[in-house]
Amino acid sequence: MNYYQRIQKAIDFIEDHLDQAITIELCAKEACMSISGFYRMFLSVVGYNAKEYIRMRRLTAAYYDLLQTEEGVLSIAIKYEYNSADSFTRAFKQFGMLPSKVKSVTSQHGINEFVRLDIMEKYFEIGNKELEEKYPDIKVIKELEDMKVACFTYYGKDPEHHAFEAMKKWANENDVYFHDVSYRIFGYNHPDPSNVDDSQEIYGYEVCVTISDEQFLRLNDVPADFVKGTYDEVKRRILSGGKYAVMSVKRDNTGDIGSNIIAAWKRFVLWIGESKYLWGGSQYLEEHLGFSEKDDHIGGVDLYISIKEK
């Protein structure tokens, strides 16, 4: 389950319980996130914090109850978790009217309602339905934002393992934890892999972790002339945003994910050949999802490919 799906699951939970007690702890549990991670991710994806979203959705629902039913103001106030008619009235005044006047002024006034958010509609493109039915696992993101990240590249045998270990060490020393889902962890084969001899393949793998502006300022840029090798320390870079197609990959019954990732990349090739898109030219990304308390990767991977319209 990717981050967009997690937040949508929390939104669906909120919408189903607008007239019941809702805690942020319950919302975070629905999203499979820590409370702090949920707070940050909800604000990032939705544009409002979770408490504000709940408040605005309740007031909008209350407006339609006042307009369409015969329930009294106090009854509706209690229904939407307000302690009194007075506290409800103070909150409702943001619509520019009193709750008791809704039926009499609505024909001239109305409200600027706060509508239910559909993450898929907001962030993903709805395109060729025939293609979407054939490739339901591939979605097109309207616009992935640039991301400031800390990164480390290792060249040699088992580069993924070594790159992850170096990044985990740095992250823990800087109070960044992979299992806190407010951070996003990406990886990719470093550009220009090569076979140094006939017996073994040597290539690089870079691991990137989203970080705050303050942490970003404390790091040095990846050298402009860096081609292949191992970084002498954790660096910083900006992962380019833009239009991307994304596909989620799960582990098989044995816990292996490598073969499923290879199959997914092949599926991307078939999809792009039938779609209205071309390869976009930006770095492809593997977003690693699901980490243990020791920050070991135990979950799935979301694959991102940069695309552009033909």
Coordinates of C-alpha atoms in Angstrom, one line a residue:
M1 CA 0.0 0.0 0.0
N2 CA 1.6 3.3 -1.1
Y3 CA 1.3 6.6 0.8
Y4 CA -1.6 7.9 -1.3
Q5 CA -3.6 4.8 -0.6
R6 CA -2.8 4.9 3.1
I7 CA -4.0 8.5 3.4
Q8 CA -7.1 7.6 1.3
K9 CA -7.9 4.8 3.7
A10 CA -7.7 7.2 6.7
I11 CA -10.0 9.6 4.8
D12 CA -12.5 6.8 4.1
F13 CA -12.4 6.0 7.8
I14 CA -13.1 9.6 8.7
E15 CA -16.0 9.9 6.3
D16 CA -17.6 6.8 7.7
H17 CA -17.4 8.1 11.2
L18 CA -18.1 11.8 10.9
D19 CA -21.0 11.4 13.4
Q20 CA -18.9 9.4 15.8
A21 CA -15.9 10.0 18.0
I22 CA -12.7 10.1 15.8
T23 CA -9.2 10.2 17.3
I24 CA -6.0 10.8 15.4
E25 CA -4.7 7.6 16.9
L26 CA -7.5 5.6 15.1
C27 CA -6.9 7.5 11.8
A28 CA -3.2 6.7 12.0
K29 CA -4.0 3.0 12.7
E30 CA -6.2 2.9 9.7
A31 CA -3.3 4.3 7.6
C32 CA -0.8 1.9 9.2
M33 CA 1.3 4.8 10.3
S34 CA 2.8 6.2 13.5
I35 CA 0.8 9.2 14.9
S36 CA 3.6 11.7 14.1
G37 CA 4.1 10.2 10.7
F38 CA 0.4 10.3 10.0
Y39 CA 0.2 14.0 11.0
R40 CA 3.0 15.0 8.6
M41 CA 1.9 12.8 5.7
F42 CA -1.7 13.8 5.9
L43 CA -0.8 17.5 5.9
S44 CA 1.6 16.9 3.0
V45 CA -0.9 15.0 0.8
V46 CA -4.2 16.7 1.7
G47 CA -3.0 20.3 2.4
Y48 CA -4.9 20.5 5.7
N49 CA -4.0 18.8 9.0
A50 CA -6.3 15.8 9.9
K51 CA -8.1 17.7 12.7
E52 CA -8.9 20.6 10.4
Y53 CA -10.2 18.2 7.7
I54 CA -12.4 16.4 10.2
R55 CA -13.8 19.8 11.5
M56 CA -14.5 21.1 8.1
R57 CA -16.2 17.9 6.8
R58 CA -18.4 17.8 9.9
L59 CA -19.5 21.4 9.5
T60 CA -20.4 20.7 5.8
A61 CA -22.3 17.6 6.8
A62 CA -24.1 19.5 9.5
Y63 CA -25.1 22.2 7.0
Y64 CA -26.9 19.6 4.9
D65 CA -28.5 18.1 7.9
L66 CA -29.8 21.5 8.9
L67 CA -31.0 22.2 5.3
Q68 CA -32.6 18.8 4.5
T69 CA -33.9 17.5 7.9
E70 CA -36.0 18.7 10.7
E71 CA -33.4 18.0 13.4
G72 CA -32.7 20.9 15.8
V73 CA -29.5 22.8 16.2
L74 CA -28.6 21.1 19.5
S75 CA -29.3 17.6 18.2
I76 CA -27.0 18.2 15.1
A77 CA -24.3 19.8 17.3
I78 CA -24.2 16.8 19.5
K79 CA -24.3 14.5 16.5
Y80 CA -21.1 16.0 15.2
E81 CA -19.2 16.0 18.5
Y82 CA -19.8 19.5 19.7
N83 CA -20.4 19.9 23.4
S84 CA -23.1 22.6 23.1
A85 CA -25.2 24.5 20.6
D86 CA -23.1 27.6 21.4
S87 CA -19.8 26.0 20.5
F88 CA -21.4 24.6 17.3
T89 CA -22.8 28.0 16.4
R90 CA -19.4 29.7 16.8
A91 CA -17.8 27.2 14.5
F92 CA -20.7 27.4 12.0
K93 CA -20.4 31.1 11.6
Q94 CA -17.5 30.6 9.2
F95 CA -20.2 30.0 6.6
G96 CA -21.5 33.5 7.2
M97 CA -24.8 32.5 8.8
L98 CA -26.3 31.1 11.9
P99 CA -27.3 27.4 12.0
S100 CA -30.8 28.5 12.9
K101 CA -31.1 30.6 9.7
V102 CA -29.9 27.9 7.2
K103 CA -33.3 27.2 5.7
S104 CA -34.3 30.8 5.4
V105 CA -31.2 32.2 3.8
T106 CA -29.8 29.3 1.7
S107 CA -31.7 30.2 -1.5
Q108 CA -29.8 33.5 -1.5
H109 CA -26.6 32.5 0.3
G110 CA -25.5 28.9 0.2
I111 CA -22.0 27.9 1.4
N112 CA -18.6 27.2 0.1
E113 CA -18.7 23.5 1.1
F114 CA -15.7 21.5 2.0
V115 CA -16.0 18.4 -0.1
R116 CA -14.8 14.9 0.5
L117 CA -11.3 14.4 -0.9
D118 CA -10.5 11.6 -3.3
I119 CA -6.8 11.2 -3.4
M120 CA -6.8 9.3 -6.7
E121 CA -8.8 12.0 -8.4
K122 CA -6.5 14.8 -7.0
Y123 CA -3.2 13.2 -7.7
F124 CA -3.7 10.6 -10.5
E125 CA -4.8 11.0 -14.1
I126 CA -7.9 9.3 -15.4
G127 CA -7.1 8.4 -19.0
N128 CA -7.7 5.5 -21.4
K129 CA -10.2 3.3 -19.6
E130 CA -9.4 0.3 -21.8
L131 CA -5.8 0.6 -20.9
E132 CA -6.6 1.1 -17.3
E133 CA -8.6 -2.1 -17.3
K134 CA -5.8 -4.0 -18.9
Y135 CA -3.1 -2.5 -16.6
P136 CA -5.1 -1.8 -13.3
D137 CA -1.8 -1.9 -11.4
I138 CA -0.2 1.0 -13.2
K139 CA -1.3 4.6 -12.3
V140 CA -0.1 7.9 -13.7
I141 CA 0.7 10.6 -11.1
K142 CA -0.2 14.1 -12.3
E143 CA 2.8 15.8 -10.8
L144 CA 5.4 14.3 -8.4
E145 CA 7.1 17.2 -6.5
D146 CA 10.9 17.6 -6.3
M147 CA 12.2 16.0 -3.1
K148 CA 15.2 17.0 -1.0
V149 CA 17.1 13.9 0.0
A150 CA 20.2 12.6 1.8
C151 CA 21.8 9.9 -0.3
F152 CA 24.6 7.4 -0.4
T153 CA 26.0 5.3 -3.3
Y154 CA 28.0 2.1 -3.0
Y155 CA 29.8 0.3 -5.9
G156 CA 30.7 -3.3 -5.6
K157 CA 29.2 -6.6 -4.6
D158 CA 25.8 -6.4 -2.9
P159 CA 25.6 -2.6 -3.4
E160 CA 21.9 -2.4 -2.1
H161 CA 22.9 -3.9 1.2
H162 CA 26.0 -1.7 1.7
A163 CA 24.2 1.5 0.6
F164 CA 21.3 0.8 3.0
E165 CA 23.6 0.1 5.9
A166 CA 25.5 3.4 5.4
M167 CA 22.3 5.3 5.1
K168 CA 20.7 3.6 8.1
K169 CA 23.8 4.5 10.2
W170 CA 23.6 8.2 9.2
A171 CA 19.8 8.3 9.6
N172 CA 19.9 6.9 13.1
E173 CA 22.6 9.4 14.1
N174 CA 20.4 12.2 12.8
D175 CA 17.1 11.1 14.3
V176 CA 15.7 9.8 11.0
Y177 CA 14.1 6.4 11.1
F178 CA 13.1 4.4 8.1
H179 CA 10.1 2.8 9.9
D180 CA 8.7 6.3 10.6
V181 CA 6.5 6.6 7.4
S182 CA 6.8 10.4 7.4
Y183 CA 10.2 9.8 5.7
R184 CA 10.3 8.3 2.2
I185 CA 13.1 6.0 1.1
F186 CA 14.1 5.6 -2.5
G187 CA 16.7 3.7 -4.3
Y188 CA 18.0 2.9 -7.8
N189 CA 20.9 1.4 -9.6
H190 CA 23.5 4.1 -10.0
P191 CA 23.8 5.4 -13.6
D192 CA 26.5 3.8 -15.8
P193 CA 26.8 0.3 -14.4
S194 CA 29.5 -1.9 -16.0
N195 CA 30.9 -5.4 -16.1
V196 CA 34.5 -5.1 -15.0
D197 CA 35.3 -8.7 -16.0
D198 CA 33.5 -11.8 -17.2
S199 CA 33.0 -13.4 -13.8
Q200 CA 31.0 -10.8 -11.9
E201 CA 28.8 -7.8 -12.4
I202 CA 29.8 -4.7 -10.6
Y203 CA 27.4 -1.8 -10.3
G204 CA 26.3 0.8 -7.9
Y205 CA 23.1 1.4 -5.9
E206 CA 22.0 4.7 -4.4
V207 CA 19.7 5.0 -1.4
C208 CA 17.9 8.3 -0.8
V209 CA 15.9 9.5 2.2
T210 CA 13.7 12.6 2.3
I211 CA 14.9 15.1 4.8
S212 CA 14.0 18.5 6.3
D213 CA 15.4 21.8 4.9
E214 CA 17.6 22.1 8.0
Q215 CA 19.1 18.7 7.5
F216 CA 19.6 19.4 3.8
L217 CA 21.6 22.5 4.5
R218 CA 24.1 20.6 6.6
L219 CA 25.1 18.2 3.8
N220 CA 27.3 18.6 0.7
D221 CA 26.1 18.2 -2.8
V222 CA 26.8 15.1 -4.8
P223 CA 29.9 16.0 -6.9
A224 CA 28.9 17.2 -10.4
D225 CA 31.6 15.0 -11.9
F226 CA 30.7 11.8 -10.0
V227 CA 30.2 8.9 -12.4
K228 CA 30.7 5.7 -10.4
G229 CA 32.3 4.7 -7.2
T230 CA 31.4 5.0 -3.5
Y231 CA 30.6 8.3 -1.8
D232 CA 33.1 9.2 0.9
E233 CA 30.1 10.3 3.1
V234 CA 26.4 10.9 2.9
K235 CA 25.6 13.6 0.3
R236 CA 22.5 15.6 -0.7
R237 CA 20.6 15.9 -4.0
I238 CA 17.2 16.9 -5.3
L239 CA 15.2 14.1 -6.9
S240 CA 13.5 15.6 -9.9
G241 CA 9.7 15.7 -9.9
G242 CA 7.3 15.7 -12.8
K243 CA 4.9 13.2 -14.4
Y244 CA 5.5 9.6 -13.3
A245 CA 3.8 6.2 -13.7
V246 CA 3.8 4.1 -10.6
M247 CA 3.3 0.4 -9.9
S248 CA 3.3 -1.4 -6.5
V249 CA 5.2 -4.6 -6.1
K250 CA 4.8 -7.1 -3.3
R251 CA 7.0 -9.9 -2.0
D252 CA 6.2 -13.5 -2.9
N253 CA 5.4 -16.2 -0.5
T254 CA 9.1 -16.9 0.2
G255 CA 9.7 -13.2 1.0
D256 CA 11.6 -12.6 -2.3
I257 CA 10.8 -9.4 -4.2
G258 CA 13.6 -9.3 -6.8
S259 CA 11.9 -11.5 -9.4
N260 CA 8.6 -9.6 -9.0
I261 CA 10.4 -6.2 -9.6
I262 CA 12.0 -7.6 -12.8
A263 CA 8.5 -8.7 -14.0
A264 CA 7.1 -5.3 -13.1
W265 CA 9.7 -3.4 -15.1
K266 CA 8.8 -5.7 -18.1
R267 CA 5.2 -4.9 -17.6
F268 CA 6.0 -1.2 -17.7
V269 CA 7.6 -1.6 -21.1
L270 CA 4.5 -3.2 -22.5
W271 CA 2.3 -0.6 -20.9
I272 CA 4.2 2.4 -22.3
G273 CA 4.2 0.9 -25.7
E274 CA 0.4 1.0 -25.7
S275 CA -0.1 4.3 -23.9
K276 CA 0.1 7.9 -24.9
Y277 CA 3.4 8.3 -23.1
L278 CA 7.1 8.2 -23.8
W279 CA 10.0 7.7 -21.3
G280 CA 10.4 11.0 -19.6
G281 CA 14.2 11.0 -19.1
S282 CA 14.3 11.6 -15.3
Q283 CA 15.8 9.0 -12.9
Y284 CA 13.5 6.0 -12.3
L285 CA 12.9 5.3 -8.7
E286 CA 12.2 2.4 -6.4
E287 CA 10.4 3.5 -3.2
H288 CA 10.9 1.1 -0.4
L289 CA 7.8 0.6 1.8
G290 CA 7.5 -1.2 5.1
F291 CA 10.4 -1.3 7.6
S292 CA 10.9 -3.2 10.8
E293 CA 11.6 -1.4 14.1
K294 CA 15.3 -2.1 13.3
D295 CA 14.8 -0.3 9.9
D296 CA 15.2 -3.5 7.9
H297 CA 13.1 -3.5 4.7
I298 CA 10.4 -6.1 5.0
G299 CA 7.7 -4.6 2.8
G300 CA 7.0 -4.0 -0.8
V301 CA 8.3 -1.5 -3.4
D302 CA 6.7 1.1 -5.5
L303 CA 8.3 1.6 -8.9
Y304 CA 8.2 5.0 -10.5
I305 CA 9.1 5.7 -14.2
S306 CA 9.4 9.2 -15.6
I307 CA 7.0 9.7 -18.5
K308 CA 6.0 12.5 -20.9
E309 CA 3.2 12.7 -23.5
K310 CA 3.9 11.8 -27.0

